Short mmCIF file of C-alpha atoms in Angstrom, two decimals:
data_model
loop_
_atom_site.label_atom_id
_atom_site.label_comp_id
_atom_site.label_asym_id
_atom_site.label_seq_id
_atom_site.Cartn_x
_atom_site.Cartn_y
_atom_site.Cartn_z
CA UNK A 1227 212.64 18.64 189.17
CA UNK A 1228 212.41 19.37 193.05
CA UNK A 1229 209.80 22.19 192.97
CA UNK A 1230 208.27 22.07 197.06
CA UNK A 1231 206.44 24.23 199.37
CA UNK A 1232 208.65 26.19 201.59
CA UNK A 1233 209.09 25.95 205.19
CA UNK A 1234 209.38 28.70 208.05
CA UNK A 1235 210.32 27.05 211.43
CA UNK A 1236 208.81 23.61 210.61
CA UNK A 1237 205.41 24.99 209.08
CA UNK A 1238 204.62 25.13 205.95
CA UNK A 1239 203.93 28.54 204.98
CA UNK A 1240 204.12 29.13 201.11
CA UNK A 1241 202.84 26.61 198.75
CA UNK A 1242 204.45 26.89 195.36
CA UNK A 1243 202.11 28.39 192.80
CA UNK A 1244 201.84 25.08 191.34
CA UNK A 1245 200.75 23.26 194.38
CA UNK A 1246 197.76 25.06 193.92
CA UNK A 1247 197.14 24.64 190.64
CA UNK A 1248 197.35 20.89 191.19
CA UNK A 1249 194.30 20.95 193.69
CA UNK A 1250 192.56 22.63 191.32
CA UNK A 1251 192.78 21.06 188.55
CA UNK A 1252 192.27 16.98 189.27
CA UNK A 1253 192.76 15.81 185.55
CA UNK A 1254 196.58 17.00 185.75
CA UNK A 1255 198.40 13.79 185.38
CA UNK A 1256 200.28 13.54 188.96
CA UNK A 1257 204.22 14.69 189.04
CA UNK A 1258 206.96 12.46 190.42
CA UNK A 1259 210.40 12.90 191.32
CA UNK A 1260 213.33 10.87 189.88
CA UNK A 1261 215.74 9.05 191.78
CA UNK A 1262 218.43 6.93 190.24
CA UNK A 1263 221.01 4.86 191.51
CA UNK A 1264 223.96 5.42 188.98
CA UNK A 1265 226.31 2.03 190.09
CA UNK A 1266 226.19 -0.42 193.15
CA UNK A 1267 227.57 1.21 196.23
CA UNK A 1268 226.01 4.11 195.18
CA UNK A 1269 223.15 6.18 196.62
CA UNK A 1270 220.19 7.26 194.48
CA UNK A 1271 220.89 10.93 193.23
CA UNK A 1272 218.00 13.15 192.12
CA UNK A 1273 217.45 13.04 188.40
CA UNK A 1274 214.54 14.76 187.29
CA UNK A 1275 210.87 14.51 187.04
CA UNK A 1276 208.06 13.17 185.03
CA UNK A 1277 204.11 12.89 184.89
CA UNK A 1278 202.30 9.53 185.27
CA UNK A 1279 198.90 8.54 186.59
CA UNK A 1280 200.18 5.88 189.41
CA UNK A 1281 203.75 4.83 190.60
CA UNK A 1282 203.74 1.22 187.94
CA UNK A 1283 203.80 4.21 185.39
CA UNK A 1284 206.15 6.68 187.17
CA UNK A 1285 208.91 3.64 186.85
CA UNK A 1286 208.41 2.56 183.53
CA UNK A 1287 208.32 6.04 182.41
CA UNK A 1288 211.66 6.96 184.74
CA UNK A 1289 213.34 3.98 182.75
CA UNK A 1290 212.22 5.34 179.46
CA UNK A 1291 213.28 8.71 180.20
CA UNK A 1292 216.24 8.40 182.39
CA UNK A 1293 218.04 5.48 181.68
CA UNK A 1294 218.26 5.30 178.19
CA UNK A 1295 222.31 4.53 178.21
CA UNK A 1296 222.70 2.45 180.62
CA UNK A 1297 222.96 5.49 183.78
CA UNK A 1298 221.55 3.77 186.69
CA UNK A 1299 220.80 0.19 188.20
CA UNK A 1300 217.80 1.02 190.48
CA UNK A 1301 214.73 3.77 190.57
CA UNK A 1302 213.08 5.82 193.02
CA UNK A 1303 209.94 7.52 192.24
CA UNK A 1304 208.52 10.14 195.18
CA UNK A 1305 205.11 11.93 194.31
CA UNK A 1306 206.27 15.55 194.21
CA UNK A 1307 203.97 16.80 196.41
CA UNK A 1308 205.26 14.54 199.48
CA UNK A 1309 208.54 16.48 198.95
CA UNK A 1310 209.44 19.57 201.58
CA UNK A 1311 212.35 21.91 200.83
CA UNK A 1312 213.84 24.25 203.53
CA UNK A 1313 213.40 27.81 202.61
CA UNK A 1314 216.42 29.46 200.73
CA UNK A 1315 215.71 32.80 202.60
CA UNK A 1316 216.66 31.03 205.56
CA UNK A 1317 220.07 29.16 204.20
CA UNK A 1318 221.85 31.79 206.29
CA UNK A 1319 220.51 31.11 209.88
CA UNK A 1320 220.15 27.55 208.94
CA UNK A 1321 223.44 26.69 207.70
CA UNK A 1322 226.26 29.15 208.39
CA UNK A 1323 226.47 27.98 211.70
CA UNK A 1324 227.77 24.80 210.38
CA UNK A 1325 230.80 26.80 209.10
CA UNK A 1326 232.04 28.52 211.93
CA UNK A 1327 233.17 25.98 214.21
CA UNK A 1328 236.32 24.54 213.54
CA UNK A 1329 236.59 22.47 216.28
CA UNK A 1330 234.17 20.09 214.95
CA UNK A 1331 237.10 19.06 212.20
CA UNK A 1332 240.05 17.17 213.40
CA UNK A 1333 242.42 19.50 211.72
CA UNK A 1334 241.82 21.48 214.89
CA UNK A 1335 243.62 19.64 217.32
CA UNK A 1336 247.32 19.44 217.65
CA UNK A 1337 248.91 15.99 218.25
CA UNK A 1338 253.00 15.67 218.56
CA UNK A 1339 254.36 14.50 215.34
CA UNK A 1340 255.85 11.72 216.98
CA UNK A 1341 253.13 9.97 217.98
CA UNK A 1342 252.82 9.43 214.18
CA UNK A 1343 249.41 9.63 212.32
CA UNK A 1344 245.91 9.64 214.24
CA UNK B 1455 218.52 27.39 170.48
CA UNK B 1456 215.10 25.67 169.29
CA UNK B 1457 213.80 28.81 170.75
CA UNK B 1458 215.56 31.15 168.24
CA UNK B 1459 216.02 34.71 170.62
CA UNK B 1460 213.15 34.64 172.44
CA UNK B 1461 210.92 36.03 169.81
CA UNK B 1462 207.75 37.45 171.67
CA UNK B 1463 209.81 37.07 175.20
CA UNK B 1464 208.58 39.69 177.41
CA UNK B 1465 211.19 40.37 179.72
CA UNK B 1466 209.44 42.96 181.70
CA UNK B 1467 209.90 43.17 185.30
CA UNK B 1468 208.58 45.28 188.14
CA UNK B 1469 210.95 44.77 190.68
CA UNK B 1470 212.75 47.24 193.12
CA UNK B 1471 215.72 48.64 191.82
CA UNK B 1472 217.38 47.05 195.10
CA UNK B 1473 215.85 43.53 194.27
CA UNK B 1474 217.33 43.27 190.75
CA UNK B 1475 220.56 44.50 191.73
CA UNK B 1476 220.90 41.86 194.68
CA UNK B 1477 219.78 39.19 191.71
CA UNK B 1478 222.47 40.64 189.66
CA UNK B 1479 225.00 39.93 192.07
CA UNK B 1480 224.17 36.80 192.42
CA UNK B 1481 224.29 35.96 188.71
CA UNK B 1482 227.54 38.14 187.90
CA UNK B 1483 229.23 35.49 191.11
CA UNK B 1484 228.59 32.72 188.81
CA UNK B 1485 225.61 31.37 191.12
CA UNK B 1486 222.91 29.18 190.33
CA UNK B 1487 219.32 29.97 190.36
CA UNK B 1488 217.07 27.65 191.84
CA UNK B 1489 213.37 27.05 191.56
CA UNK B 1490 212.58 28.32 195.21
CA UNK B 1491 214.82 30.96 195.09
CA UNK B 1492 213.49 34.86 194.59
CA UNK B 1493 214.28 36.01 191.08
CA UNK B 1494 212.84 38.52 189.04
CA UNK B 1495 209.13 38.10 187.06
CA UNK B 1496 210.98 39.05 183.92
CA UNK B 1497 213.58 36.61 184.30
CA UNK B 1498 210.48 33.86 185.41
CA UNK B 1499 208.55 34.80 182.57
CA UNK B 1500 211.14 34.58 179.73
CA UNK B 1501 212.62 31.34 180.78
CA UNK B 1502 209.37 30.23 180.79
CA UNK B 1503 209.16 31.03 177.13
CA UNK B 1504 212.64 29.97 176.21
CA UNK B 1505 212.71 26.40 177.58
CA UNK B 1506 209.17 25.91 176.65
CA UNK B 1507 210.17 26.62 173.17
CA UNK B 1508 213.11 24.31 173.36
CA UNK B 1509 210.70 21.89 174.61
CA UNK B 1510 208.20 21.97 172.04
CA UNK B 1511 210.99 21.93 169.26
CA UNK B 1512 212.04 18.73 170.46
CA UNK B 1513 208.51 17.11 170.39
CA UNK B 1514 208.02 18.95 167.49
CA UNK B 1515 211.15 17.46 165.77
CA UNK B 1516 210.51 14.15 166.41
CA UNK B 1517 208.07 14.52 163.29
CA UNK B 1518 210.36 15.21 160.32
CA UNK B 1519 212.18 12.17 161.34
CA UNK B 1520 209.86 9.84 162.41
CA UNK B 1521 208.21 10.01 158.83
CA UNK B 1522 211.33 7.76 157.42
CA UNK B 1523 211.43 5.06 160.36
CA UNK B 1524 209.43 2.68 159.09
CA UNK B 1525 211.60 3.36 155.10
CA UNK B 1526 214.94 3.34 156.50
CA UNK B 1527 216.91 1.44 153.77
CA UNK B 1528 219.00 -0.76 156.14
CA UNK B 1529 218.23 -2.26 160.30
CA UNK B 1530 221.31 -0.05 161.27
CA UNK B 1531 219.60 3.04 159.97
CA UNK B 1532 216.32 2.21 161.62
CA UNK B 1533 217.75 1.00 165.07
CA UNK B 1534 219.68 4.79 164.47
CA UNK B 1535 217.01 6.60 163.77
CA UNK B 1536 214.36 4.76 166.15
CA UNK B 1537 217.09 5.49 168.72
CA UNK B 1538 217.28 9.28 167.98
CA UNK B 1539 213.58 9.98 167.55
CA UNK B 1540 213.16 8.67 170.69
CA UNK B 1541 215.98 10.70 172.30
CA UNK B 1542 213.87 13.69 170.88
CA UNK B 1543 211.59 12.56 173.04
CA UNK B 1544 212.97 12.14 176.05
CA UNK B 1545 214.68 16.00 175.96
CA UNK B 1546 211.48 17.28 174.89
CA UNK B 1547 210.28 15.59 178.49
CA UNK B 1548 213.70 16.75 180.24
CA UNK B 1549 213.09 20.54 178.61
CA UNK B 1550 209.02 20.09 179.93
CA UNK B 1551 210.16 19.37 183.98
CA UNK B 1552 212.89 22.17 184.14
CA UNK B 1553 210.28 24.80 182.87
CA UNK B 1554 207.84 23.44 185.29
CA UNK B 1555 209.80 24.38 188.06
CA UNK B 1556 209.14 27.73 187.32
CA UNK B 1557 205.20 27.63 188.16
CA UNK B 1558 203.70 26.18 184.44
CA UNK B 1559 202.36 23.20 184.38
CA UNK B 1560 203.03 20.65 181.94
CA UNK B 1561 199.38 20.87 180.45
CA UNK B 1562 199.11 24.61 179.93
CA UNK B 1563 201.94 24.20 177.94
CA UNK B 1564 200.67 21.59 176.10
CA UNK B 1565 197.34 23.78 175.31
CA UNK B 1566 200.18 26.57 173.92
CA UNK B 1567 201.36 25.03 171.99
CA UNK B 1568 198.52 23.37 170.00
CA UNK B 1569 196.52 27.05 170.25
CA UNK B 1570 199.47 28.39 168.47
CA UNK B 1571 200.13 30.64 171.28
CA UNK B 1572 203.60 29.13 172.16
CA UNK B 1573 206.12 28.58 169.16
CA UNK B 1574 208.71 25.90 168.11
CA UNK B 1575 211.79 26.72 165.86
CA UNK B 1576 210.91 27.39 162.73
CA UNK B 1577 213.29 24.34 160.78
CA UNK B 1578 210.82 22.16 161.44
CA UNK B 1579 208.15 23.73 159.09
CA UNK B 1580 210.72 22.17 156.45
CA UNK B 1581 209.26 18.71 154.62
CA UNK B 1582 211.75 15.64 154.82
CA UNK B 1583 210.75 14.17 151.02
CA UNK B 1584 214.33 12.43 151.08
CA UNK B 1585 215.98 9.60 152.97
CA UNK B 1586 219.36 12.42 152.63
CA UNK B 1587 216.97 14.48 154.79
CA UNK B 1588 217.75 12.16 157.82
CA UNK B 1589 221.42 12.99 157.29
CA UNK B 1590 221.54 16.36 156.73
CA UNK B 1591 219.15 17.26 159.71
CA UNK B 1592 221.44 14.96 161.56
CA UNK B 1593 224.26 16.90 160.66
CA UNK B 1594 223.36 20.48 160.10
CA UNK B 1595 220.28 20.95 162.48
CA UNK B 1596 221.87 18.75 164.89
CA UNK B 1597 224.86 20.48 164.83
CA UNK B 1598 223.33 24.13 165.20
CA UNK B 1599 221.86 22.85 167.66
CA UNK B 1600 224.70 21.64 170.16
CA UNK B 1601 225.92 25.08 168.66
CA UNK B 1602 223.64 26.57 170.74
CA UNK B 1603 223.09 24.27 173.38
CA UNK B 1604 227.08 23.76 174.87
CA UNK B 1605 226.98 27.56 176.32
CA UNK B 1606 223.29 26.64 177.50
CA UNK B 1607 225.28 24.44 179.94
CA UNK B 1608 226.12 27.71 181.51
CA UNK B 1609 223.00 29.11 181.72
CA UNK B 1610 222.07 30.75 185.16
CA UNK B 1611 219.19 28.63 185.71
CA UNK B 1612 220.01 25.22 187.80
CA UNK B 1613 217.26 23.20 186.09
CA UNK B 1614 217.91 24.56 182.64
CA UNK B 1615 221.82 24.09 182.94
CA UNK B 1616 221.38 20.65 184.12
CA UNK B 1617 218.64 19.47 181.51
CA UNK B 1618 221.24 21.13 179.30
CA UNK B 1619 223.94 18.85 180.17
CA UNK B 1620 221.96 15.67 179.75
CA UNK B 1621 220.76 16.63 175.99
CA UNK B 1622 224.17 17.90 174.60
CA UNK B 1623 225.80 14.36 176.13
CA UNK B 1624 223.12 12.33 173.94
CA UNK B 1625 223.48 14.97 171.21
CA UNK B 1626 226.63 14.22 169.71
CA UNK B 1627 225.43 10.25 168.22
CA UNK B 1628 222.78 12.24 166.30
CA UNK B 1629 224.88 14.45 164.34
CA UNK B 1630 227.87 11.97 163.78
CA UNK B 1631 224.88 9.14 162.89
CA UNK B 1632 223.66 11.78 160.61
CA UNK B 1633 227.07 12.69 158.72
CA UNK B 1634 227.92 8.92 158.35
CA UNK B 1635 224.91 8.65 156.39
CA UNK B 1636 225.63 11.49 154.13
CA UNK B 1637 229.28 10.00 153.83
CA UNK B 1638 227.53 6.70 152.72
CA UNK B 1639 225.59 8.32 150.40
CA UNK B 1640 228.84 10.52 148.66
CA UNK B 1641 230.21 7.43 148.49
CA UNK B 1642 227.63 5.94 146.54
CA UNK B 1643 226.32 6.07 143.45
CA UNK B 1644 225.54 9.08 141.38
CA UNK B 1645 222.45 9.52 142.06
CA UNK B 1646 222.56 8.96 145.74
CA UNK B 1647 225.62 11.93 146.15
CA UNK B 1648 223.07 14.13 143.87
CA UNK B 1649 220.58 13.01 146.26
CA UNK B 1650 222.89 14.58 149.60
CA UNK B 1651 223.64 17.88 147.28
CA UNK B 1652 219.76 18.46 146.68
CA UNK B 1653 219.15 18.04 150.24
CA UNK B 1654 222.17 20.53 151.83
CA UNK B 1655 220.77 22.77 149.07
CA UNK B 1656 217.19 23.03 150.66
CA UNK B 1657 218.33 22.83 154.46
CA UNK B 1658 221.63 25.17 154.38
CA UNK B 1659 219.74 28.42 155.03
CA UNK B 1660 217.17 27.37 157.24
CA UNK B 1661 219.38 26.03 159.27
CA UNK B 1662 221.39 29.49 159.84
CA UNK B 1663 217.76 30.41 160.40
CA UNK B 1664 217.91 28.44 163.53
CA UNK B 1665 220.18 31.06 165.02
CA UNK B 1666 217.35 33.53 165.02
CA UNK B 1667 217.72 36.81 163.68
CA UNK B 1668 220.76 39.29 163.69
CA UNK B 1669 221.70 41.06 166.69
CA UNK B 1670 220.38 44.25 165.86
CA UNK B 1671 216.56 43.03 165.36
CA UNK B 1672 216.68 40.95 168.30
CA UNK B 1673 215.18 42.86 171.03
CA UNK B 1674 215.03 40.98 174.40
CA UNK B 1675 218.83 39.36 173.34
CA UNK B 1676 220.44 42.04 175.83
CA UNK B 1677 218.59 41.55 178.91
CA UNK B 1678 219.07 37.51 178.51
CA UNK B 1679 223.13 37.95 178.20
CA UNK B 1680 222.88 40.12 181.19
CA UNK B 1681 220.87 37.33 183.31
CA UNK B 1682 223.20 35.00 181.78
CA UNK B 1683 220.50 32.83 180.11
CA UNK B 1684 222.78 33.04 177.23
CA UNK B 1685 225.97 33.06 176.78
CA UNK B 1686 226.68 34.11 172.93
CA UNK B 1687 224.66 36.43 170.35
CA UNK B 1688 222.66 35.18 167.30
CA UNK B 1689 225.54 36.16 164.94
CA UNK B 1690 227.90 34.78 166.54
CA UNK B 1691 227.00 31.80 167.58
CA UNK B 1692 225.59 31.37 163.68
CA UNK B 1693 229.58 32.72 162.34
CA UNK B 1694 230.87 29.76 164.49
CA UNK B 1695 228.34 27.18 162.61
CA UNK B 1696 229.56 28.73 159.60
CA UNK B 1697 233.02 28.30 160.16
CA UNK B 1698 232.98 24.51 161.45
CA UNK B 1699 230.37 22.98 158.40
CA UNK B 1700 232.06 24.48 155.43
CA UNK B 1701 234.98 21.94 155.84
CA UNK B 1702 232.73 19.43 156.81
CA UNK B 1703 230.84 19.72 153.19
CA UNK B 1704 233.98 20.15 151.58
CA UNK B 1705 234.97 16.22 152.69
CA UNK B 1706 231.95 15.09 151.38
CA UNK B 1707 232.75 16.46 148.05
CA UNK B 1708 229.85 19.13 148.66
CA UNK B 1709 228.64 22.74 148.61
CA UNK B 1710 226.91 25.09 150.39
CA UNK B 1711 224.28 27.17 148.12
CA UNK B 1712 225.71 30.45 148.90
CA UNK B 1713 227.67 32.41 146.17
CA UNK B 1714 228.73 34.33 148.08
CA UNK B 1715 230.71 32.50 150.71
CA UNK B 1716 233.89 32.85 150.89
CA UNK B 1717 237.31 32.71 153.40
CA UNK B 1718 238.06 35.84 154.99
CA UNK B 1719 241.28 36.14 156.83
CA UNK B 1720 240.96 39.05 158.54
CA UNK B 1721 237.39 37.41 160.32
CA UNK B 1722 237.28 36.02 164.19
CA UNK B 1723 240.50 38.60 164.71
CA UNK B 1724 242.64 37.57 162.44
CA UNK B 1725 241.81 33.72 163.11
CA UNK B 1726 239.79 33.54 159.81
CA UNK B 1727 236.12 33.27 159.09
CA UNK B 1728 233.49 32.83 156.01
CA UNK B 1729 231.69 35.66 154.78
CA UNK B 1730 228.32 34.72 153.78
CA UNK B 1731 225.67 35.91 152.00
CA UNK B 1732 222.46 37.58 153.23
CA UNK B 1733 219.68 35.26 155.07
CA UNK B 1734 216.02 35.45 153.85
CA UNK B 1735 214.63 37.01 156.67
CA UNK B 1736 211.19 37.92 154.55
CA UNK B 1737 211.28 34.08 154.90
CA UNK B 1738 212.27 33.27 158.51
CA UNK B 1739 209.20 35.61 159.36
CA UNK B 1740 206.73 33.86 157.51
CA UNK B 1741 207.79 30.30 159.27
CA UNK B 1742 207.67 31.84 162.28
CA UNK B 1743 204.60 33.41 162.07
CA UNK B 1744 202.77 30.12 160.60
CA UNK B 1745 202.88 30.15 157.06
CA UNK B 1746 205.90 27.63 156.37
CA UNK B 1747 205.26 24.65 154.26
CA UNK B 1748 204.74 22.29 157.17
CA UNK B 1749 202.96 24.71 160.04
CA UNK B 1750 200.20 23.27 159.30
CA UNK B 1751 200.49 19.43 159.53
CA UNK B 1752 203.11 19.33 162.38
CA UNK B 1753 199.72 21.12 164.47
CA UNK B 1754 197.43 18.59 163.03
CA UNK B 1755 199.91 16.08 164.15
CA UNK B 1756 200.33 17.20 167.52
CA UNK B 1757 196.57 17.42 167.84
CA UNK B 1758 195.81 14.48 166.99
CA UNK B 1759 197.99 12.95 168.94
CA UNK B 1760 196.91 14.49 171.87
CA UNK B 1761 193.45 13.59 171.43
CA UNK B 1762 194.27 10.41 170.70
CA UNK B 1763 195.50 9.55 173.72
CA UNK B 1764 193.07 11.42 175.94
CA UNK B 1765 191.42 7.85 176.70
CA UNK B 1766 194.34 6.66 178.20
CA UNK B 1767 195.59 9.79 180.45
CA UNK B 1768 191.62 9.48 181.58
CA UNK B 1769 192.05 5.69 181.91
CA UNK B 1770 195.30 5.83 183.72
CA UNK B 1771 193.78 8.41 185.77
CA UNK B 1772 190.69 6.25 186.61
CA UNK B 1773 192.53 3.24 187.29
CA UNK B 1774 195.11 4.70 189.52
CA UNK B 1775 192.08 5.81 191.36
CA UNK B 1776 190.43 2.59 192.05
CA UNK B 1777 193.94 0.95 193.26
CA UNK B 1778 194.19 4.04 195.78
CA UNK B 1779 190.45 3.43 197.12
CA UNK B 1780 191.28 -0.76 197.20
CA UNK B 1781 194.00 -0.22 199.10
CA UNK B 1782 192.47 2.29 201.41
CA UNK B 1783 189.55 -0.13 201.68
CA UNK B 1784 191.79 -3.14 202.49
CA UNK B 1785 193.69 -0.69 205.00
CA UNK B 1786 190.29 -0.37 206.61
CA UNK B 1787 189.78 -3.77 207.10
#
């Protein structure tokens, strides 16, 4: 499951504890990220994660794992450590500011009734 | 559940008193915790421990089972019981990535649990000599095991809750797979419903061993409520088991070895409960600490396997390699 370095302004500044580990130790079987698409029309939707040596692995081990009952149609699988994740100190300055402004919803602006639905 | 209260959890944590408040409020509003976000080393540390035991009690318990596959007395057992074993499985692998998030990698747990360092719940130190042992662990561990696992669902831990959700919506075909089979059996002939009685005799009480011990002994229970990592106590989480399997033994036409169970009215406020009689907990220890009847082989059998298959994580690794450099190579070109 996602587990990523942080990011301050675009750099990365903290790599999780893990991360390092990794580097260290090369025999660790690589980590991959689960994506599954659930039914056509659908977008792939993070699942989970697993451990396998290359990415012919990573799949057949995804299907194993994930899609035992018949819960998806199509698999991603992302190497972990390609993965970024915004820093959750920083939710507040980077996301608030997409709830104050209510003019950006159409609910906003008033039309007459009679000119009947827009 | 599989990790039975935390035993050994050390929930210490040297936060500031401002720090674990602000984490406080965040779990009393119902809020997730997610694997980048700050949270206390007590709270790291004894999830850590509790969904690495949950992890290594599914692996764990795919060994009881998998010793009938290849006897099961009909194809629609064996597809069954392939099926479930293999579930097993895959939740031991779900139970492996959420704990990762938290910093431990997938091989120092591995290395735990083979050292002994890192425990697995103690009902699978039991023997299976019976095909009735497929439906009774079906049915009874199983079921105290969605006991457990539903308010895990809940838990205050994103990955944990989610992994949760996934395991107790596969759980349900292995106990109802598990009761047919005993119904098939009761059904049966005379020796196969003796059969089903001899095995509810041996698994009844370690079963409401799974629950871990009572309230009072179990130290680190508090602080786990209060980070909402669980939801409901030992007892009464075990009272609850209790109350929903007596009936179901009573269909099949069987008992529960415990003299001293019986209805109480006045239980659950006023709703009704069983009494029941008092756990071996002389005997719970000794599992846990190592000295069940099976301690001993499921470790060998983990071992093994793990050596065993050292060629191929090194082969894997070697020829993932040499596709990487090819295709750098050809990039070059």
């Amino acid at each position: 499951m996602l587990r990523s370095p942080m990011l301050k302004n675009g750099l990365r500044v903290k790599p999780h504890k893990l991360q390092n580990r990794e580097e260290k130790m090369s025999k660790e079987t690589p980590l991959w990220e689960v994506f599954i698409r659930p039914r056509n029309g659908l977008s792939h939707k993070h699942c989970g994660s697993l451990h396998a040596a290359d990415e012919v692995m990573a799949l057949q081990a995804a299907r194993d794992t994930y899609t035992r009952r018949g819960e998806g149609l199509s698999i991603w699988v992302v190497p972990s450590k390609s993965i970024f994740a915004s820093d959750p100190d920083q939710a507040a300055e980077n996301f608030e500011p997409g709830v104050d402004k209510v003019y950006r919803h159409p609910t906003f602006y008033d039309i007459p009734e009679e000119v009947g639905h827009m | 559940m599989y990790s039975q209260g935390l035993i050994g959890a050390d929930g210490t944590t040297e936060e500031t008193e401002e720090f674990l408040a602000a984490f406080q409020a965040r779990i009393d509003r119902e809020e997730k915790i997610e694997p980048n976000d700050p949270m206390p080393e007590g709270y790291r540390k004894t999830l850590i421990r509790q969904i690495g035991q949950h992890a290594h009690s599914e692996i764990v318990g795919m060994l009881p089972e998998g010793n009938w596959i290849t006897r099961a007395p009909s194809l629609r057992r064996k597809a069954a019981l392939l099926a479930k074993v293999q579930d097993e499985g895959g939740h031991g692998l779900y139970l492996y990535s959420a704990a990762e998030t938290l910093g431990v990698s997938r091989e120092q747990m591995t290395e735990e649990l083979l050292s002994g360092k890192a425990k697995y719940s103690s009902i699978f130190n039991y023997p299976t000599p019976t095909w009735a042992d497929m439906g009774t662990i079906g049915w009874l561990v199983d079921g105290a095991a969605i006991m457990n696992q539903i308010p895990l669902c809940r838990c205050s831990y994103g990955p944990y809750a989610r992994a949760m959700i996934r395991v107790c919506k596969e759980e349900s075909f292995h106990q109802r797979q598990g009761y047919e089979l005993l119904i098939s059996l009761c059904n049966g002939t005379k020796e196969q419903k003796d059969m089903a009685q001899d095995s509810i005799n041996r698994w009844w009480w370690p079963s409401l061993m799974m629950f871990g011990p009572h309230d009072a002994d179990s130290s680190h229970s508090e602080q786990s409520m209060k980070w909402k990592i669980k939801r409901f106590s030992n007892d009464e989480l075990r009272q609850k088991f209790i109350d929903a399997t007596v009936p179901q033994a009573e269909y099949l036409g069987l008992t529960v070895p415990d003299p001293d169970l019986k209805w109480n009215p006045e239980k659950n406020n006023g709703k009704g409960g069983y009494d029941h009689g008092e756990i071996n907990w002389v005997e719970f220890w000794q599992v846990v600490k190592g000295h069940g009847q099976m301690n001993r082989d499921r470790i060998k059998a983990r071992k093994k396997a793990w050596n065993d298959g050292e060629w191929v994580r090194d082969a894997a690794l070697a020829h993932a390699e040499k596709r990487a450099a090819r295709q750098t190579a050809q990039a070059a070109e």
